[in-house]
Amino acid sequence: MGGSCCSSTITCGPNSRQVQQTIFEMAATTAENQGIRPIFTVEAFNQVEAELERDGEDINLMANNGTLLALENPCRGPGRTDPPPFETDLRNSIKFGREKGMQLLKAAGSGHLYPCAFVQGARRHGPQVSEGFAEAKLAKVMMDWEFSEQCMLLVDTLRSMEIPKVDKIIAFGPGSIAFDATDHEREHAMFLTVARVLSQKYGKDIPVYVQEPAYTSVCKEVLPKFGFKIIDCFGARGLTMIDDNTVLLVHRPDFAIRQIVADLGVRPAAMFWRPVVSQVEWDELSEEGDEVWHDEDTAKTRVMMGQYTRVDIPGSKVSQCSFVELHDAFNQSGGQDVFFSSTWYVRRQ
């Protein structure tokens, strides 16, 4: 867009609903839609990360046409520091839009003002275990995982897949290892198994990048000892790193990551995430289910996924349950099944 568009600023209050309401009000006085771009862009993600690093009184969010929306900084000061051990406090966090949000504003004539990333104060927990405990616990869970049937099935599946050129793994949202939560540690163990098998398969080290807003200083000290590379950010930087040579690992995301990947135009070599769901299945979800499964399929994501071949892990819940049954299946498993809602997709060569 032109420089005059990018230099304009709309000021609104700290509440995301106020942001939306201001955009609706602006629609009445804004010139006709000026060339809607993709909803999600690397430029917008870099913008919001830079603004949060700057930590000024206002946070400038980039709308779809490049206009800057000035939002009051909801949690100025603490940055990405931990709350004290066993305590909670608010920290700035990036929340992502969805195509539904864009369509809502587009119907009001203001889709070009839709910001793909918002900033909210999110409750963060301080560490609840020491570094020594977290390190010992992760090592034990990793050892148990490596000898589990699930791990062996994963290894066999990975060895059978013909994945295009890979130079990194990026994993989103595995949970904190500073809370003594075994399912979080098991997910990290699974990531290392993927890296180990792919490294052996392609004869080179495949690094594992992890991004988790809930990571504490304990996580950031312990995880690198096991080979993890932490993406330390407010929530958007890891998305800018995804490219065609990435293996993407996403388990129960709380944001529309497949909509983001489709919009960014990248086509990862392989993804481990929720299976493609028809609109009919999605419509069968209750309102509660719709909130649990944030990553809704759209026409754009279905076109992208048409370039991939689905490969289920034998015995996984996705090969046994319908999509609408997966949430109940997870509750019954007690969170022990790291594959309960995910399957592999490999880009066709």
mmCIF file with all atom_site columns, N, CA and C in Angstrom, residues 44-50 52 59 61 91-97 116-122 124 211 213 233-237 239 254-255:
data_model
loop_
_atom_site.group_PDB
_atom_site.id
_atom_site.type_symbol
_atom_site.label_atom_id
_atom_site.label_alt_id
_atom_site.label_comp_id
_atom_site.label_asym_id
_atom_site.label_entity_id
_atom_site.label_seq_id
_atom_site.pdbx_PDB_ins_code
_atom_site.Cartn_x
_atom_site.Cartn_y
_atom_site.Cartn_z
_atom_site.occupancy
_atom_site.B_iso_or_equiv
_atom_site.pdbx_formal_charge
_atom_site.auth_seq_id
_atom_site.auth_comp_id
_atom_site.auth_asym_id
_atom_site.auth_atom_id
_atom_site.pdbx_PDB_model_num
ATOM 1   N N  . ALA A 1 44  ? 2.867  -7.764  9.326  1.00 0.00 ? 44  ALA A N  1
ATOM 2   C CA . ALA A 1 44  ? 2.042  -7.449  10.494 1.00 0.00 ? 44  ALA A CA 1
ATOM 3   C C  . ALA A 1 44  ? 2.573  -8.139  11.743 1.00 0.00 ? 44  ALA A C  1
ATOM 4   N N  . PHE A 1 45  ? 3.051  -9.379  11.602 1.00 0.00 ? 45  PHE A N  1
ATOM 5   C CA . PHE A 1 45  ? 3.591  -10.106 12.752 1.00 0.00 ? 45  PHE A CA 1
ATOM 6   C C  . PHE A 1 45  ? 4.859  -9.435  13.274 1.00 0.00 ? 45  PHE A C  1
ATOM 7   N N  . ASN A 1 46  ? 5.743  -9.042  12.348 1.00 0.00 ? 46  ASN A N  1
ATOM 8   C CA . ASN A 1 46  ? 6.957  -8.340  12.773 1.00 0.00 ? 46  ASN A CA 1
ATOM 9   C C  . ASN A 1 46  ? 6.621  -7.001  13.426 1.00 0.00 ? 46  ASN A C  1
ATOM 10  N N  . GLN A 1 47  ? 5.591  -6.347  12.917 1.00 0.00 ? 47  GLN A N  1
ATOM 11  C CA . GLN A 1 47  ? 5.176  -5.057  13.476 1.00 0.00 ? 47  GLN A CA 1
ATOM 12  C C  . GLN A 1 47  ? 4.748  -5.186  14.932 1.00 0.00 ? 47  GLN A C  1
ATOM 13  N N  . VAL A 1 48  ? 3.884  -6.166  15.228 1.00 0.00 ? 48  VAL A N  1
ATOM 14  C CA . VAL A 1 48  ? 3.363  -6.266  16.588 1.00 0.00 ? 48  VAL A CA 1
ATOM 15  C C  . VAL A 1 48  ? 4.452  -6.733  17.556 1.00 0.00 ? 48  VAL A C  1
ATOM 16  N N  . GLU A 1 49  ? 5.356  -7.608  17.109 1.00 0.00 ? 49  GLU A N  1
ATOM 17  C CA . GLU A 1 49  ? 6.468  -8.021  17.973 1.00 0.00 ? 49  GLU A CA 1
ATOM 18  C C  . GLU A 1 49  ? 7.368  -6.820  18.292 1.00 0.00 ? 49  GLU A C  1
ATOM 19  N N  . ALA A 1 50  ? 7.663  -6.011  17.268 1.00 0.00 ? 50  ALA A N  1
ATOM 20  C CA . ALA A 1 50  ? 8.509  -4.837  17.484 1.00 0.00 ? 50  ALA A CA 1
ATOM 21  C C  . ALA A 1 50  ? 7.841  -3.836  18.417 1.00 0.00 ? 50  ALA A C  1
ATOM 22  N N  . LEU A 1 52  ? 5.694  -4.489  20.824 1.00 0.00 ? 52  LEU A N  1
ATOM 23  C CA . LEU A 1 52  ? 5.721  -4.996  22.202 1.00 0.00 ? 52  LEU A CA 1
ATOM 24  C C  . LEU A 1 52  ? 7.122  -4.916  22.789 1.00 0.00 ? 52  LEU A C  1
ATOM 25  N N  . ILE A 1 59  ? 0.316  0.591   21.580 1.00 0.00 ? 59  ILE A N  1
ATOM 26  C CA . ILE A 1 59  ? 0.780  -0.472  20.699 1.00 0.00 ? 59  ILE A CA 1
ATOM 27  C C  . ILE A 1 59  ? 0.123  -0.246  19.349 1.00 0.00 ? 59  ILE A C  1
ATOM 28  N N  . LEU A 1 61  ? -1.039 -1.565  15.986 1.00 0.00 ? 61  LEU A N  1
ATOM 29  C CA . LEU A 1 61  ? -1.350 -2.800  15.277 1.00 0.00 ? 61  LEU A CA 1
ATOM 30  C C  . LEU A 1 61  ? -1.564 -2.491  13.805 1.00 0.00 ? 61  LEU A C  1
ATOM 31  N N  . ARG A 1 91  ? 0.546  -10.486 31.598 1.00 0.00 ? 91  ARG A N  1
ATOM 32  C CA . ARG A 1 91  ? 1.625  -10.147 30.684 1.00 0.00 ? 91  ARG A CA 1
ATOM 33  C C  . ARG A 1 91  ? 1.026  -9.933  29.291 1.00 0.00 ? 91  ARG A C  1
ATOM 34  N N  . ASN A 1 92  ? 1.669  -9.088  28.495 1.00 0.00 ? 92  ASN A N  1
ATOM 35  C CA . ASN A 1 92  ? 1.206  -8.887  27.126 1.00 0.00 ? 92  ASN A CA 1
ATOM 36  C C  . ASN A 1 92  ? 1.332  -10.177 26.328 1.00 0.00 ? 92  ASN A C  1
ATOM 37  N N  . SER A 1 93  ? 0.306  -10.447 25.533 1.00 0.00 ? 93  SER A N  1
ATOM 38  C CA . SER A 1 93  ? 0.302  -11.639 24.695 1.00 0.00 ? 93  SER A CA 1
ATOM 39  C C  . SER A 1 93  ? -0.385 -11.310 23.381 1.00 0.00 ? 93  SER A C  1
ATOM 40  N N  . ILE A 1 94  ? 0.122  -11.878 22.293 1.00 0.00 ? 94  ILE A N  1
ATOM 41  C CA . ILE A 1 94  ? -0.473 -11.655 20.980 1.00 0.00 ? 94  ILE A CA 1
ATOM 42  C C  . ILE A 1 94  ? -1.564 -12.691 20.742 1.00 0.00 ? 94  ILE A C  1
ATOM 43  N N  . LYS A 1 95  ? -2.736 -12.212 20.367 1.00 0.00 ? 95  LYS A N  1
ATOM 44  C CA . LYS A 1 95  ? -3.850 -13.069 19.990 1.00 0.00 ? 95  LYS A CA 1
ATOM 45  C C  . LYS A 1 95  ? -4.144 -12.854 18.511 1.00 0.00 ? 95  LYS A C  1
ATOM 46  N N  . PHE A 1 96  ? -4.492 -13.927 17.837 1.00 0.00 ? 96  PHE A N  1
ATOM 47  C CA . PHE A 1 96  ? -4.635 -13.859 16.388 1.00 0.00 ? 96  PHE A CA 1
ATOM 48  C C  . PHE A 1 96  ? -6.097 -13.909 15.966 1.00 0.00 ? 96  PHE A C  1
ATOM 49  N N  . GLY A 1 97  ? -6.379 -13.209 14.876 1.00 0.00 ? 97  GLY A N  1
ATOM 50  C CA . GLY A 1 97  ? -7.728 -13.199 14.337 1.00 0.00 ? 97  GLY A CA 1
ATOM 51  C C  . GLY A 1 97  ? -8.028 -14.481 13.583 1.00 0.00 ? 97  GLY A C  1
ATOM 52  N N  . CYS A 1 116 ? -4.792 -8.537  11.934 1.00 0.00 ? 116 CYS A N  1
ATOM 53  C CA . CYS A 1 116 ? -4.699 -9.993  12.089 1.00 0.00 ? 116 CYS A CA 1
ATOM 54  C C  . CYS A 1 116 ? -4.168 -10.402 13.450 1.00 0.00 ? 116 CYS A C  1
ATOM 55  N N  . ALA A 1 117 ? -3.574 -9.455  14.177 1.00 0.00 ? 117 ALA A N  1
ATOM 56  C CA . ALA A 1 117 ? -3.013 -9.758  15.501 1.00 0.00 ? 117 ALA A CA 1
ATOM 57  C C  . ALA A 1 117 ? -3.433 -8.676  16.491 1.00 0.00 ? 117 ALA A C  1
ATOM 58  N N  . PHE A 1 118 ? -3.938 -9.110  17.638 1.00 0.00 ? 118 PHE A N  1
ATOM 59  C CA . PHE A 1 118 ? -4.330 -8.216  18.711 1.00 0.00 ? 118 PHE A CA 1
ATOM 60  C C  . PHE A 1 118 ? -3.362 -8.386  19.877 1.00 0.00 ? 118 PHE A C  1
ATOM 61  N N  . VAL A 1 119 ? -3.398 -7.449  20.800 1.00 0.00 ? 119 VAL A N  1
ATOM 62  C CA . VAL A 1 119 ? -2.606 -7.571  22.026 1.00 0.00 ? 119 VAL A CA 1
ATOM 63  C C  . VAL A 1 119 ? -3.560 -7.555  23.214 1.00 0.00 ? 119 VAL A C  1
ATOM 64  N N  . GLN A 1 120 ? -3.419 -8.539  24.083 1.00 0.00 ? 120 GLN A N  1
ATOM 65  C CA . GLN A 1 120 ? -4.241 -8.630  25.289 1.00 0.00 ? 120 GLN A CA 1
ATOM 66  C C  . GLN A 1 120 ? -3.361 -8.938  26.483 1.00 0.00 ? 120 GLN A C  1
ATOM 67  N N  . GLY A 1 121 ? -3.851 -8.574  27.645 1.00 0.00 ? 121 GLY A N  1
ATOM 68  C CA . GLY A 1 121 ? -3.207 -9.017  28.867 1.00 0.00 ? 121 GLY A CA 1
ATOM 69  C C  . GLY A 1 121 ? -3.630 -10.438 29.165 1.00 0.00 ? 121 GLY A C  1
ATOM 70  N N  . ALA A 1 122 ? -2.678 -11.355 29.220 1.00 0.00 ? 122 ALA A N  1
ATOM 71  C CA . ALA A 1 122 ? -2.970 -12.769 29.481 1.00 0.00 ? 122 ALA A CA 1
ATOM 72  C C  . ALA A 1 122 ? -2.366 -13.168 30.827 1.00 0.00 ? 122 ALA A C  1
ATOM 73  N N  . ARG A 1 124 ? -0.336 -15.149 33.288 1.00 0.00 ? 124 ARG A N  1
ATOM 74  C CA . ARG A 1 124 ? 0.826  -16.029 33.236 1.00 0.00 ? 124 ARG A CA 1
ATOM 75  C C  . ARG A 1 124 ? 1.159  -16.513 34.645 1.00 0.00 ? 124 ARG A C  1
ATOM 76  N N  . GLN A 1 211 ? 7.999  -22.757 20.558 1.00 0.00 ? 211 GLN A N  1
ATOM 77  C CA . GLN A 1 211 ? 7.411  -21.489 20.996 1.00 0.00 ? 211 GLN A CA 1
ATOM 78  C C  . GLN A 1 211 ? 6.225  -21.784 21.900 1.00 0.00 ? 211 GLN A C  1
ATOM 79  N N  . PRO A 1 213 ? 3.994  -19.467 24.904 1.00 0.00 ? 213 PRO A N  1
ATOM 80  C CA . PRO A 1 213 ? 3.862  -18.261 25.731 1.00 0.00 ? 213 PRO A CA 1
ATOM 81  C C  . PRO A 1 213 ? 3.993  -18.511 27.225 1.00 0.00 ? 213 PRO A C  1
ATOM 82  N N  . CYS A 1 233 ? 9.497  -14.844 22.437 1.00 0.00 ? 233 CYS A N  1
ATOM 83  C CA . CYS A 1 233 ? 8.771  -13.749 21.809 1.00 0.00 ? 233 CYS A CA 1
ATOM 84  C C  . CYS A 1 233 ? 7.413  -13.601 22.481 1.00 0.00 ? 233 CYS A C  1
ATOM 85  N N  . PHE A 1 234 ? 6.603  -12.708 21.957 1.00 0.00 ? 234 PHE A N  1
ATOM 86  C CA . PHE A 1 234 ? 5.269  -12.483 22.497 1.00 0.00 ? 234 PHE A CA 1
ATOM 87  C C  . PHE A 1 234 ? 4.208  -13.348 21.819 1.00 0.00 ? 234 PHE A C  1
ATOM 88  N N  . GLY A 1 235 ? 4.592  -14.096 20.777 1.00 0.00 ? 235 GLY A N  1
ATOM 89  C CA . GLY A 1 235 ? 3.655  -15.030 20.181 1.00 0.00 ? 235 GLY A CA 1
ATOM 90  C C  . GLY A 1 235 ? 3.607  -15.082 18.666 1.00 0.00 ? 235 GLY A C  1
ATOM 91  N N  . ALA A 1 236 ? 4.294  -14.147 17.973 1.00 0.00 ? 236 ALA A N  1
ATOM 92  C CA . ALA A 1 236 ? 4.196  -14.124 16.509 1.00 0.00 ? 236 ALA A CA 1
ATOM 93  C C  . ALA A 1 236 ? 5.483  -14.487 15.788 1.00 0.00 ? 236 ALA A C  1
ATOM 94  N N  . ARG A 1 237 ? 6.628  -14.402 16.456 1.00 0.00 ? 237 ARG A N  1
ATOM 95  C CA . ARG A 1 237 ? 7.903  -14.544 15.750 1.00 0.00 ? 237 ARG A CA 1
ATOM 96  C C  . ARG A 1 237 ? 8.072  -15.914 15.109 1.00 0.00 ? 237 ARG A C  1
ATOM 97  N N  . LEU A 1 239 ? 5.946  -17.783 13.779 1.00 0.00 ? 239 LEU A N  1
ATOM 98  C CA . LEU A 1 239 ? 5.168  -17.893 12.546 1.00 0.00 ? 239 LEU A CA 1
ATOM 99  C C  . LEU A 1 239 ? 5.930  -17.334 11.358 1.00 0.00 ? 239 LEU A C  1
ATOM 100 N N  . ASP A 1 254 ? -4.540 -22.926 20.116 1.00 0.00 ? 254 ASP A N  1
ATOM 101 C CA . ASP A 1 254 ? -5.610 -22.009 20.516 1.00 0.00 ? 254 ASP A CA 1
ATOM 102 C C  . ASP A 1 254 ? -5.662 -20.806 19.596 1.00 0.00 ? 254 ASP A C  1
ATOM 103 N N  . PHE A 1 255 ? -5.171 -20.998 18.368 1.00 0.00 ? 255 PHE A N  1
ATOM 104 C CA . PHE A 1 255 ? -5.267 -19.958 17.353 1.00 0.00 ? 255 PHE A CA 1
ATOM 105 C C  . PHE A 1 255 ? -5.332 -20.627 15.979 1.00 0.00 ? 255 PHE A C  1
#
